[in-house]
Amino acid sequence: MAKVTKRAVLVGCNYPKTQFGLHGCINDVKTIKDAILNFGFKESDINVLTDAPGSSVLPTGANIRDALNRMARNAKAGDVLFFYFSGHGTRIPIFQPGQPFKQDEAIVACDLNLITDVDFRRFVNRLPEGASFTILSDSCHSGGLIEKEKEQFGGEHMTTPVNPNMPKPSKVKAKSLPFDIIHGAIDTAAGILHDAVNIGQKIFGIFGKDVSLKFHPHYVDGLMVLDPLKEDDGILLSGCEANETSYDLVLGNRAFGAFTDAVVNVLNQRMGAGISNRQLMVEAAKILKDNGFDQNPCLYCSDKNTNATFLGVFA
């Protein structure tokens, strides 16, 4: 049997010195890294990008894409690829003549260059057969971050009521950055007045080739078509539904994401044994409810990966 390699890209954005700064995202990356080192990942195969003071490589949109592309280029059949994100999420309003209004999901890099659900779909489509790609995103609106992936578990499956009697954290922030704020920042960077028209052109003009596929002229004009969906090995574990909030909090002297904390608690209990993707979400969801949070973790993947072991066979 060919040797299976496990590779990871871990991203944490606290957005320091901005009005939308968070507190626990860099800590979340450290916590997740420690957890996956116990699940068969080697230090040399883990790429960490944070906006901590002194970071040599910041988690800009371009740098995140570069890290993901390098991981995809090196992937072989059977490899286990993992992308973790803690930071702001957003929803992009999509206006198409003759089509119902919709909003698409994205994560927000430290320079506000978005990585969207379409980008993650294209990434999954590029993988060699037999390689898997798992996203774990602790961000608002993270449900649906892989375009066209099937939802297997979400809020409708949860019957545990929220515990209202838990101690309240000293600081709680939603990990959501409204698209209007991003749009306004783009306008400021472009030196033009706010205009709802041609936002894709403005974003493309600022970030160039590093822009999301969703804002690429060929995609916007309908000239670029995503590969048709088939049974694949894209797996998304999201901190909440697409229309919900994930929380960043400070409790005592500790800053962390509520979803990440719940996931790591479950993984630490299963160290050496492994756990299925679905059961991880079930148990994390219960911890969140017990701790007084109303966010609903979700699992998106193919039918066969619902009960597959999280991050592959334990090694």
PDB file of C-alpha atoms in Angstrom:
ATOM      1  CA  MET A   1       0.000   0.000   0.000  1.00  0.00           C
ATOM      2  CA  ALA A   2       1.318   3.433  -0.943  1.00  0.00           C
ATOM      3  CA  LYS A   3       2.216   5.657   1.968  1.00  0.00           C
ATOM      4  CA  VAL A   4      -0.463   8.200   2.874  1.00  0.00           C
ATOM      5  CA  THR A   5       0.749  11.747   3.462  1.00  0.00           C
ATOM      6  CA  LYS A   6      -1.222  14.182   5.601  1.00  0.00           C
ATOM      7  CA  ARG A   7      -0.741  17.892   4.883  1.00  0.00           C
ATOM      8  CA  ALA A   8      -2.392  20.918   6.468  1.00  0.00           C
ATOM      9  CA  VAL A   9      -2.736  24.668   5.995  1.00  0.00           C
ATOM     10  CA  LEU A  10      -3.856  26.400   9.202  1.00  0.00           C
ATOM     11  CA  VAL A  11      -4.986  30.049   9.063  1.00  0.00           C
ATOM     12  CA  GLY A  12      -5.855  32.418  11.897  1.00  0.00           C
ATOM     13  CA  CYS A  13      -6.843  36.076  11.436  1.00  0.00           C
ATOM     14  CA  ASN A  14      -7.264  38.384  14.443  1.00  0.00           C
ATOM     15  CA  TYR A  15      -7.249  41.516  12.211  1.00  0.00           C
ATOM     16  CA  PRO A  16      -5.199  43.554  14.725  1.00  0.00           C
ATOM     17  CA  LYS A  17      -5.479  47.351  14.814  1.00  0.00           C
ATOM     18  CA  THR A  18      -8.793  47.322  12.923  1.00  0.00           C
ATOM     19  CA  GLN A  19     -12.329  48.073  14.069  1.00  0.00           C
ATOM     20  CA  PHE A  20     -13.306  44.461  13.396  1.00  0.00           C
ATOM     21  CA  GLY A  21     -10.472  42.799  15.361  1.00  0.00           C
ATOM     22  CA  LEU A  22     -10.964  39.401  17.006  1.00  0.00           C
ATOM     23  CA  HIS A  23      -9.177  37.882  20.007  1.00  0.00           C
ATOM     24  CA  GLY A  24      -8.886  34.104  19.811  1.00  0.00           C
ATOM     25  CA  CYS A  25      -8.185  33.121  16.209  1.00  0.00           C
ATOM     26  CA  ILE A  26      -4.403  32.842  16.484  1.00  0.00           C
ATOM     27  CA  ASN A  27      -4.835  30.824  19.681  1.00  0.00           C
ATOM     28  CA  ASP A  28      -7.270  28.578  17.790  1.00  0.00           C
ATOM     29  CA  VAL A  29      -4.588  27.757  15.216  1.00  0.00           C
ATOM     30  CA  LYS A  30      -2.156  26.728  17.940  1.00  0.00           C
ATOM     31  CA  THR A  31      -4.819  24.544  19.550  1.00  0.00           C
ATOM     32  CA  ILE A  32      -5.772  22.841  16.280  1.00  0.00           C
ATOM     33  CA  LYS A  33      -2.128  22.282  15.369  1.00  0.00           C
ATOM     34  CA  ASP A  34      -1.476  20.513  18.676  1.00  0.00           C
ATOM     35  CA  ALA A  35      -4.566  18.371  18.109  1.00  0.00           C
ATOM     36  CA  ILE A  36      -3.729  17.196  14.584  1.00  0.00           C
ATOM     37  CA  LEU A  37      -0.140  16.356  15.550  1.00  0.00           C
ATOM     38  CA  ASN A  38      -1.798  13.566  17.515  1.00  0.00           C
ATOM     39  CA  PHE A  39      -3.699  12.425  14.418  1.00  0.00           C
ATOM     40  CA  GLY A  40      -0.854  11.526  12.093  1.00  0.00           C
ATOM     41  CA  PHE A  41       0.312  14.941  10.858  1.00  0.00           C
ATOM     42  CA  LYS A  42       4.000  15.834  10.918  1.00  0.00           C
ATOM     43  CA  GLU A  43       5.243  19.276  11.893  1.00  0.00           C
ATOM     44  CA  SER A  44       7.025  19.605   8.539  1.00  0.00           C
ATOM     45  CA  ASP A  45       3.744  19.060   6.655  1.00  0.00           C
ATOM     46  CA  ILE A  46       1.808  21.774   8.515  1.00  0.00           C
ATOM     47  CA  ASN A  47       1.828  25.299   7.059  1.00  0.00           C
ATOM     48  CA  VAL A  48       0.693  27.994   9.531  1.00  0.00           C
ATOM     49  CA  LEU A  49      -0.413  31.478   8.434  1.00  0.00           C
ATOM     50  CA  THR A  50      -1.455  34.040  11.066  1.00  0.00           C
ATOM     51  CA  ASP A  51      -1.437  37.803  11.445  1.00  0.00           C
ATOM     52  CA  ALA A  52       0.357  37.632  14.788  1.00  0.00           C
ATOM     53  CA  PRO A  53       2.937  40.385  15.350  1.00  0.00           C
ATOM     54  CA  GLY A  54       6.160  39.467  13.597  1.00  0.00           C
ATOM     55  CA  SER A  55       4.620  36.837  11.296  1.00  0.00           C
ATOM     56  CA  SER A  56       6.889  36.314   8.292  1.00  0.00           C
ATOM     57  CA  VAL A  57       4.011  35.298   5.983  1.00  0.00           C
ATOM     58  CA  LEU A  58       0.668  36.987   6.582  1.00  0.00           C
ATOM     59  CA  PRO A  59      -2.659  35.270   5.782  1.00  0.00           C
ATOM     60  CA  THR A  60      -3.517  37.490   2.817  1.00  0.00           C
ATOM     61  CA  GLY A  61      -5.831  36.150   0.148  1.00  0.00           C
ATOM     62  CA  ALA A  62      -2.869  35.638  -2.175  1.00  0.00           C
ATOM     63  CA  ASN A  63      -0.817  33.784   0.443  1.00  0.00           C
ATOM     64  CA  ILE A  64      -3.709  31.532   1.458  1.00  0.00           C
ATOM     65  CA  ARG A  65      -4.363  30.647  -2.184  1.00  0.00           C
ATOM     66  CA  ASP A  66      -0.667  29.991  -2.769  1.00  0.00           C
ATOM     67  CA  ALA A  67      -0.513  27.642   0.226  1.00  0.00           C
ATOM     68  CA  LEU A  68      -3.613  25.759  -0.944  1.00  0.00           C
ATOM     69  CA  ASN A  69      -2.352  25.542  -4.532  1.00  0.00           C
ATOM     70  CA  ARG A  70       0.993  24.127  -3.427  1.00  0.00           C
ATOM     71  CA  MET A  71      -0.824  21.556  -1.317  1.00  0.00           C
ATOM     72  CA  ALA A  72      -2.970  20.580  -4.322  1.00  0.00           C
ATOM     73  CA  ARG A  73      -0.009  20.354  -6.710  1.00  0.00           C
ATOM     74  CA  ASN A  74       1.811  17.959  -4.391  1.00  0.00           C
ATOM     75  CA  ALA A  75      -1.217  15.787  -3.646  1.00  0.00           C
ATOM     76  CA  LYS A  76      -1.241  12.115  -4.598  1.00  0.00           C
ATOM     77  CA  ALA A  77      -3.941   9.477  -4.517  1.00  0.00           C
ATOM     78  CA  GLY A  78      -4.776   8.606  -0.925  1.00  0.00           C
ATOM     79  CA  ASP A  79      -3.349  11.792   0.593  1.00  0.00           C
ATOM     80  CA  VAL A  80      -5.276  13.569   3.346  1.00  0.00           C
ATOM     81  CA  LEU A  81      -5.360  17.369   2.965  1.00  0.00           C
ATOM     82  CA  PHE A  82      -6.682  19.666   5.686  1.00  0.00           C
ATOM     83  CA  PHE A  83      -7.496  23.387   5.703  1.00  0.00           C
ATOM     84  CA  TYR A  84      -8.387  25.106   8.964  1.00  0.00           C
ATOM     85  CA  PHE A  85      -9.614  28.695   9.216  1.00  0.00           C
ATOM     86  CA  SER A  86     -10.455  30.843  12.224  1.00  0.00           C
ATOM     87  CA  GLY A  87     -11.546  34.391  11.468  1.00  0.00           C
ATOM     88  CA  HIS A  88     -14.351  36.383   9.912  1.00  0.00           C
ATOM     89  CA  GLY A  89     -16.778  34.983   7.385  1.00  0.00           C
ATOM     90  CA  THR A  90     -19.085  36.939   5.121  1.00  0.00           C
ATOM     91  CA  ARG A  91     -21.938  36.493   2.659  1.00  0.00           C
ATOM     92  CA  ILE A  92     -21.695  37.938  -0.828  1.00  0.00           C
ATOM     93  CA  PRO A  93     -24.970  39.200  -2.337  1.00  0.00           C
ATOM     94  CA  ILE A  94     -25.420  37.820  -5.850  1.00  0.00           C
ATOM     95  CA  PHE A  95     -27.625  39.741  -8.275  1.00  0.00           C
ATOM     96  CA  GLN A  96     -28.385  37.943 -11.538  1.00  0.00           C
ATOM     97  CA  PRO A  97     -31.073  39.228 -13.897  1.00  0.00           C
ATOM     98  CA  GLY A  98     -34.051  36.898 -13.924  1.00  0.00           C
ATOM     99  CA  GLN A  99     -32.669  34.838 -11.030  1.00  0.00           C
ATOM    100  CA  PRO A 100     -33.757  34.830  -7.364  1.00  0.00           C
ATOM    101  CA  PHE A 101     -31.563  36.821  -4.974  1.00  0.00           C
ATOM    102  CA  LYS A 102     -28.958  34.657  -3.238  1.00  0.00           C
ATOM    103  CA  GLN A 103     -25.930  35.034  -0.996  1.00  0.00           C
ATOM    104  CA  ASP A 104     -22.735  33.021  -1.284  1.00  0.00           C
ATOM    105  CA  GLU A 105     -20.283  32.249   1.494  1.00  0.00           C
ATOM    106  CA  ALA A 106     -16.655  33.325   1.895  1.00  0.00           C
ATOM    107  CA  ILE A 107     -13.851  33.594   4.427  1.00  0.00           C
ATOM    108  CA  VAL A 108     -12.099  36.927   4.939  1.00  0.00           C
ATOM    109  CA  ALA A 109      -8.305  37.044   4.654  1.00  0.00           C
ATOM    110  CA  CYS A 110      -6.387  39.656   6.665  1.00  0.00           C
ATOM    111  CA  ASP A 111      -6.281  41.998   3.617  1.00  0.00           C
ATOM    112  CA  LEU A 112     -10.056  41.514   2.987  1.00  0.00           C
ATOM    113  CA  ASN A 113      -9.333  39.495  -0.174  1.00  0.00           C
ATOM    114  CA  LEU A 114     -12.071  36.860  -0.064  1.00  0.00           C
ATOM    115  CA  ILE A 115     -11.736  33.096  -0.517  1.00  0.00           C
ATOM    116  CA  THR A 116     -15.181  31.952  -1.655  1.00  0.00           C
ATOM    117  CA  ASP A 117     -17.244  28.791  -1.920  1.00  0.00           C
ATOM    118  CA  VAL A 118     -16.467  28.697  -5.655  1.00  0.00           C
ATOM    119  CA  ASP A 119     -12.716  28.719  -4.938  1.00  0.00           C
ATOM    120  CA  PHE A 120     -13.051  25.747  -2.597  1.00  0.00           C
ATOM    121  CA  ARG A 121     -15.201  23.885  -5.155  1.00  0.00           C
ATOM    122  CA  ARG A 122     -12.530  24.379  -7.807  1.00  0.00           C
ATOM    123  CA  PHE A 123      -9.856  23.219  -5.343  1.00  0.00           C
ATOM    124  CA  VAL A 124     -11.746  19.974  -4.661  1.00  0.00           C
ATOM    125  CA  ASN A 125     -12.228  19.417  -8.397  1.00  0.00           C
ATOM    126  CA  ARG A 126      -8.454  19.630  -8.936  1.00  0.00           C
ATOM    127  CA  LEU A 127      -7.572  16.828  -6.506  1.00  0.00           C
ATOM    128  CA  PRO A 128      -6.246  13.515  -7.791  1.00  0.00           C
ATOM    129  CA  GLU A 129      -8.688  10.644  -7.400  1.00  0.00           C
ATOM    130  CA  GLY A 130      -8.543   9.178  -3.909  1.00  0.00           C
ATOM    131  CA  ALA A 131      -7.141  12.287  -2.195  1.00  0.00           C
ATOM    132  CA  SER A 132      -9.430  13.924   0.362  1.00  0.00           C
ATOM    133  CA  PHE A 133      -9.721  17.580   1.333  1.00  0.00           C
ATOM    134  CA  THR A 134     -11.261  18.532   4.678  1.00  0.00           C
ATOM    135  CA  ILE A 135     -12.118  22.116   5.633  1.00  0.00           C
ATOM    136  CA  LEU A 136     -12.819  23.014   9.247  1.00  0.00           C
ATOM    137  CA  SER A 137     -13.947  26.643   9.381  1.00  0.00           C
ATOM    138  CA  ASP A 138     -14.620  28.514  12.623  1.00  0.00           C
ATOM    139  CA  SER A 139     -16.233  31.570  11.027  1.00  0.00           C
ATOM    140  CA  CYS A 140     -19.684  33.045  10.602  1.00  0.00           C
ATOM    141  CA  HIS A 141     -21.720  31.908   7.571  1.00  0.00           C
ATOM    142  CA  SER A 142     -19.366  28.932   7.134  1.00  0.00           C
ATOM    143  CA  GLY A 143     -22.096  26.467   6.158  1.00  0.00           C
ATOM    144  CA  GLY A 144     -21.861  25.813   2.416  1.00  0.00           C
ATOM    145  CA  LEU A 145     -18.241  26.952   2.000  1.00  0.00           C
ATOM    146  CA  ILE A 146     -17.695  24.237  -0.621  1.00  0.00           C
ATOM    147  CA  GLU A 147     -20.033  25.120  -3.481  1.00  0.00           C
ATOM    148  CA  LYS A 148     -22.556  22.351  -4.303  1.00  0.00           C
ATOM    149  CA  GLU A 149     -21.413  20.019  -1.504  1.00  0.00           C
ATOM    150  CA  LYS A 150     -24.250  18.029   0.101  1.00  0.00           C
ATOM    151  CA  GLU A 151     -25.309  18.890   3.651  1.00  0.00           C
ATOM    152  CA  GLN A 152     -25.352  15.783   5.838  1.00  0.00           C
ATOM    153  CA  PHE A 153     -25.764  17.257   9.316  1.00  0.00           C
ATOM    154  CA  GLY A 154     -26.937  20.643  10.563  1.00  0.00           C
ATOM    155  CA  GLY A 155     -29.193  22.471  12.964  1.00  0.00           C
ATOM    156  CA  GLU A 156     -32.293  20.504  12.023  1.00  0.00           C
ATOM    157  CA  HIS A 157     -30.684  17.374  13.511  1.00  0.00           C
ATOM    158  CA  MET A 158     -29.944  18.959  16.905  1.00  0.00           C
ATOM    159  CA  THR A 159     -32.458  18.389  19.717  1.00  0.00           C
ATOM    160  CA  THR A 160     -30.242  19.474  22.640  1.00  0.00           C
ATOM    161  CA  PRO A 161     -31.572  22.810  23.969  1.00  0.00           C
ATOM    162  CA  VAL A 162     -29.192  25.683  24.654  1.00  0.00           C
ATOM    163  CA  ASN A 163     -28.161  25.827  28.318  1.00  0.00           C
ATOM    164  CA  PRO A 164     -29.029  29.382  29.491  1.00  0.00           C
ATOM    165  CA  ASN A 165     -27.204  29.068  32.830  1.00  0.00           C
ATOM    166  CA  MET A 166     -23.557  28.998  31.701  1.00  0.00           C
ATOM    167  CA  PRO A 167     -21.179  31.744  32.888  1.00  0.00           C
ATOM    168  CA  LYS A 168     -21.028  34.621  30.422  1.00  0.00           C
ATOM    169  CA  PRO A 169     -17.631  35.350  28.805  1.00  0.00           C
ATOM    170  CA  SER A 170     -16.141  38.783  29.429  1.00  0.00           C
ATOM    171  CA  LYS A 171     -15.994  39.415  25.664  1.00  0.00           C
ATOM    172  CA  VAL A 172     -18.052  37.822  22.881  1.00  0.00           C
ATOM    173  CA  LYS A 173     -17.758  38.822  19.222  1.00  0.00           C
ATOM    174  CA  ALA A 174     -19.447  37.443  16.148  1.00  0.00           C
ATOM    175  CA  LYS A 175     -16.942  36.198  13.561  1.00  0.00           C
ATOM    176  CA  SER A 176     -18.820  37.994  10.818  1.00  0.00           C
ATOM    177  CA  LEU A 177     -17.772  40.892   8.613  1.00  0.00           C
ATOM    178  CA  PRO A 178     -20.739  42.258   6.619  1.00  0.00           C
ATOM    179  CA  PHE A 179     -20.055  42.514   2.912  1.00  0.00           C
ATOM    180  CA  ASP A 180     -21.012  46.211   2.969  1.00  0.00           C
ATOM    181  CA  ILE A 181     -17.976  46.905   5.177  1.00  0.00           C
ATOM    182  CA  ILE A 182     -15.707  44.971   2.814  1.00  0.00           C
ATOM    183  CA  HIS A 183     -17.260  46.759  -0.158  1.00  0.00           C
ATOM    184  CA  GLY A 184     -16.657  50.130   1.475  1.00  0.00           C
ATOM    185  CA  ALA A 185     -13.020  49.262   2.168  1.00  0.00           C
ATOM    186  CA  ILE A 186     -12.574  48.184  -1.447  1.00  0.00           C
ATOM    187  CA  ASP A 187     -14.032  51.499  -2.625  1.00  0.00           C
ATOM    188  CA  THR A 188     -11.658  53.398  -0.341  1.00  0.00           C
ATOM    189  CA  ALA A 189      -8.685  51.409  -1.634  1.00  0.00           C
ATOM    190  CA  ALA A 190      -9.812  52.033  -5.210  1.00  0.00           C
ATOM    191  CA  GLY A 191     -10.311  55.761  -4.506  1.00  0.00           C
ATOM    192  CA  ILE A 192     -13.872  55.834  -5.828  1.00  0.00           C
ATOM    193  CA  LEU A 193     -17.348  56.503  -4.510  1.00  0.00           C
ATOM    194  CA  HIS A 194     -19.425  53.607  -3.200  1.00  0.00           C
ATOM    195  CA  ASP A 195     -21.231  51.946  -6.073  1.00  0.00           C
ATOM    196  CA  ALA A 196     -23.136  48.675  -5.917  1.00  0.00           C
ATOM    197  CA  VAL A 197     -22.439  48.045  -9.594  1.00  0.00           C
ATOM    198  CA  ASN A 198     -19.342  46.211 -10.791  1.00  0.00           C
ATOM    199  CA  ILE A 199     -17.971  45.326  -7.353  1.00  0.00           C
ATOM    200  CA  GLY A 200     -16.354  42.296  -8.998  1.00  0.00           C
ATOM    201  CA  GLN A 201     -14.481  44.556 -11.421  1.00  0.00           C
ATOM    202  CA  LYS A 202     -13.229  46.729  -8.559  1.00  0.00           C
ATOM    203  CA  ILE A 203     -12.028  43.734  -6.537  1.00  0.00           C
ATOM    204  CA  PHE A 204     -10.360  42.286  -9.623  1.00  0.00           C
ATOM    205  CA  GLY A 205      -8.706  45.634 -10.258  1.00  0.00           C
ATOM    206  CA  ILE A 206      -7.186  45.693  -6.764  1.00  0.00           C
ATOM    207  CA  PHE A 207      -6.123  42.067  -6.318  1.00  0.00           C
ATOM    208  CA  GLY A 208      -5.588  41.059  -9.948  1.00  0.00           C
ATOM    209  CA  LYS A 209      -4.824  37.371 -10.535  1.00  0.00           C
ATOM    210  CA  ASP A 210      -5.137  36.705  -6.784  1.00  0.00           C
ATOM    211  CA  VAL A 211      -8.843  37.531  -6.789  1.00  0.00           C
ATOM    212  CA  SER A 212     -11.506  34.930  -6.051  1.00  0.00           C
ATOM    213  CA  LEU A 213     -12.766  33.007  -9.061  1.00  0.00           C
ATOM    214  CA  LYS A 214     -16.201  34.420  -8.221  1.00  0.00           C
ATOM    215  CA  PHE A 215     -14.985  37.911  -9.200  1.00  0.00           C
ATOM    216  CA  HIS A 216     -12.981  36.814 -12.221  1.00  0.00           C
ATOM    217  CA  PRO A 217     -14.410  38.422 -15.381  1.00  0.00           C
ATOM    218  CA  HIS A 218     -14.778  35.060 -17.119  1.00  0.00           C
ATOM    219  CA  TYR A 219     -16.807  33.673 -14.222  1.00  0.00           C
ATOM    220  CA  VAL A 220     -18.932  36.793 -13.764  1.00  0.00           C
ATOM    221  CA  ASP A 221     -19.751  36.880 -17.472  1.00  0.00           C
ATOM    222  CA  GLY A 222     -20.711  33.201 -17.476  1.00  0.00           C
ATOM    223  CA  LEU A 223     -17.789  32.130 -19.676  1.00  0.00           C
ATOM    224  CA  MET A 224     -16.187  29.934 -17.009  1.00  0.00           C
ATOM    225  CA  VAL A 225     -18.206  26.919 -15.885  1.00  0.00           C
ATOM    226  CA  LEU A 226     -17.356  24.842 -12.840  1.00  0.00           C
ATOM    227  CA  ASP A 227     -16.965  21.139 -13.421  1.00  0.00           C
ATOM    228  CA  PRO A 228     -20.251  19.299 -12.852  1.00  0.00           C
ATOM    229  CA  LEU A 229     -20.709  17.954  -9.337  1.00  0.00           C
ATOM    230  CA  LYS A 230     -20.031  14.275  -8.794  1.00  0.00           C
ATOM    231  CA  GLU A 231     -19.321  12.124  -5.765  1.00  0.00           C
ATOM    232  CA  ASP A 232     -16.075  13.608  -4.445  1.00  0.00           C
ATOM    233  CA  ASP A 233     -13.826  13.800  -1.401  1.00  0.00           C
ATOM    234  CA  GLY A 234     -14.488  17.381  -0.361  1.00  0.00           C
ATOM    235  CA  ILE A 235     -15.479  17.518   3.320  1.00  0.00           C
ATOM    236  CA  LEU A 236     -16.638  20.649   5.147  1.00  0.00           C
ATOM    237  CA  LEU A 237     -17.083  20.904   8.909  1.00  0.00           C
ATOM    238  CA  SER A 238     -18.506  24.369   9.568  1.00  0.00           C
ATOM    239  CA  GLY A 239     -18.966  26.178  12.846  1.00  0.00           C
ATOM    240  CA  CYS A 240     -22.516  27.182  11.966  1.00  0.00           C
ATOM    241  CA  GLU A 241     -25.180  27.266   9.280  1.00  0.00           C
ATOM    242  CA  ALA A 242     -24.757  29.625   6.316  1.00  0.00           C
ATOM    243  CA  ASN A 243     -27.104  32.184   7.924  1.00  0.00           C
ATOM    244  CA  GLU A 244     -25.684  31.879  11.450  1.00  0.00           C
ATOM    245  CA  THR A 245     -22.945  33.271  13.664  1.00  0.00           C
ATOM    246  CA  SER A 246     -19.850  31.640  15.116  1.00  0.00           C
ATOM    247  CA  TYR A 247     -18.434  33.185  18.262  1.00  0.00           C
ATOM    248  CA  ASP A 248     -15.019  34.465  19.320  1.00  0.00           C
ATOM    249  CA  LEU A 249     -14.771  34.885  23.076  1.00  0.00           C
ATOM    250  CA  VAL A 250     -12.603  35.739  26.046  1.00  0.00           C
ATOM    251  CA  LEU A 251     -13.235  33.700  29.189  1.00  0.00           C
ATOM    252  CA  GLY A 252     -10.933  34.540  32.074  1.00  0.00           C
ATOM    253  CA  ASN A 253      -7.457  34.886  30.574  1.00  0.00           C
ATOM    254  CA  ARG A 254      -8.233  32.682  27.562  1.00  0.00           C
ATOM    255  CA  ALA A 255      -9.355  33.831  24.101  1.00  0.00           C
ATOM    256  CA  PHE A 256     -10.718  31.219  21.682  1.00  0.00           C
ATOM    257  CA  GLY A 257     -13.404  30.273  19.197  1.00  0.00           C
ATOM    258  CA  ALA A 258     -16.366  28.439  20.710  1.00  0.00           C
ATOM    259  CA  PHE A 259     -16.545  25.932  17.837  1.00  0.00           C
ATOM    260  CA  THR A 260     -12.806  25.203  17.787  1.00  0.00           C
ATOM    261  CA  ASP A 261     -12.818  24.684  21.547  1.00  0.00           C
ATOM    262  CA  ALA A 262     -15.685  22.195  21.251  1.00  0.00           C
ATOM    263  CA  VAL A 263     -14.000  20.276  18.401  1.00  0.00           C
ATOM    264  CA  VAL A 264     -10.668  20.033  20.228  1.00  0.00           C
ATOM    265  CA  ASN A 265     -12.397  18.836  23.391  1.00  0.00           C
ATOM    266  CA  VAL A 266     -13.955  15.992  21.400  1.00  0.00           C
ATOM    267  CA  LEU A 267     -10.694  15.120  19.621  1.00  0.00           C
ATOM    268  CA  ASN A 268      -8.755  15.047  22.885  1.00  0.00           C
ATOM    269  CA  GLN A 269     -11.260  12.601  24.313  1.00  0.00           C
ATOM    270  CA  ARG A 270     -10.826  10.354  21.241  1.00  0.00           C
ATOM    271  CA  MET A 271      -7.033  10.577  21.024  1.00  0.00           C
ATOM    272  CA  GLY A 272      -5.686   7.304  19.657  1.00  0.00           C
ATOM    273  CA  ALA A 273      -9.092   6.048  18.515  1.00  0.00           C
ATOM    274  CA  GLY A 274     -10.389   8.347  15.776  1.00  0.00           C
ATOM    275  CA  ILE A 275     -13.948   9.581  15.224  1.00  0.00           C
ATOM    276  CA  SER A 276     -16.237   9.880  12.212  1.00  0.00           C
ATOM    277  CA  ASN A 277     -16.940  13.239  10.580  1.00  0.00           C
ATOM    278  CA  ARG A 278     -20.603  13.089  11.561  1.00  0.00           C
ATOM    279  CA  GLN A 279     -20.006  12.024  15.155  1.00  0.00           C
ATOM    280  CA  LEU A 280     -17.468  14.809  15.602  1.00  0.00           C
ATOM    281  CA  MET A 281     -20.123  17.343  14.598  1.00  0.00           C
ATOM    282  CA  VAL A 282     -22.780  15.693  16.790  1.00  0.00           C
ATOM    283  CA  GLU A 283     -20.569  15.834  19.862  1.00  0.00           C
ATOM    284  CA  ALA A 284     -19.228  19.328  19.152  1.00  0.00           C
ATOM    285  CA  ALA A 285     -22.786  20.600  18.677  1.00  0.00           C
ATOM    286  CA  LYS A 286     -23.807  19.189  22.051  1.00  0.00           C
ATOM    287  CA  ILE A 287     -20.851  20.862  23.784  1.00  0.00           C
ATOM    288  CA  LEU A 288     -21.794  24.210  22.206  1.00  0.00           C
ATOM    289  CA  LYS A 289     -25.395  23.884  23.412  1.00  0.00           C
ATOM    290  CA  ASP A 290     -24.252  22.824  26.885  1.00  0.00           C
ATOM    291  CA  ASN A 291     -22.008  25.899  26.979  1.00  0.00           C
ATOM    292  CA  GLY A 292     -24.869  28.228  26.051  1.00  0.00           C
ATOM    293  CA  PHE A 293     -24.118  28.907  22.356  1.00  0.00           C
ATOM    294  CA  ASP A 294     -26.835  28.888  19.716  1.00  0.00           C
ATOM    295  CA  GLN A 295     -24.623  28.137  16.694  1.00  0.00           C
ATOM    296  CA  ASN A 296     -25.234  24.872  14.847  1.00  0.00           C
ATOM    297  CA  PRO A 297     -22.176  23.064  13.401  1.00  0.00           C
ATOM    298  CA  CYS A 298     -22.746  21.435  10.018  1.00  0.00           C
ATOM    299  CA  LEU A 299     -21.226  18.656   7.947  1.00  0.00           C
ATOM    300  CA  TYR A 300     -21.129  18.826   4.144  1.00  0.00           C
ATOM    301  CA  CYS A 301     -19.725  15.886   2.207  1.00  0.00           C
ATOM    302  CA  SER A 302     -20.610  12.893   0.053  1.00  0.00           C
ATOM    303  CA  ASP A 303     -22.669  10.064   1.535  1.00  0.00           C
ATOM    304  CA  LYS A 304     -19.617   7.820   1.819  1.00  0.00           C
ATOM    305  CA  ASN A 305     -17.634  10.406   3.801  1.00  0.00           C
ATOM    306  CA  THR A 306     -20.357  11.076   6.374  1.00  0.00           C
ATOM    307  CA  ASN A 307     -19.207   8.197   8.557  1.00  0.00           C
ATOM    308  CA  ALA A 308     -15.591   8.149   7.357  1.00  0.00           C
ATOM    309  CA  THR A 309     -12.909   8.808   9.975  1.00  0.00           C
ATOM    310  CA  PHE A 310     -12.118  12.503  10.493  1.00  0.00           C
ATOM    311  CA  LEU A 311      -8.794  13.253   8.763  1.00  0.00           C
ATOM    312  CA  GLY A 312      -8.414   9.690   7.570  1.00  0.00           C
ATOM    313  CA  VAL A 313      -7.159   6.574   9.273  1.00  0.00           C
ATOM    314  CA  PHE A 314      -5.515   7.342  12.578  1.00  0.00           C
ATOM    315  CA  ALA A 315      -1.742   7.037  12.330  1.00  0.00           C
TER     316      ALA A 315
END
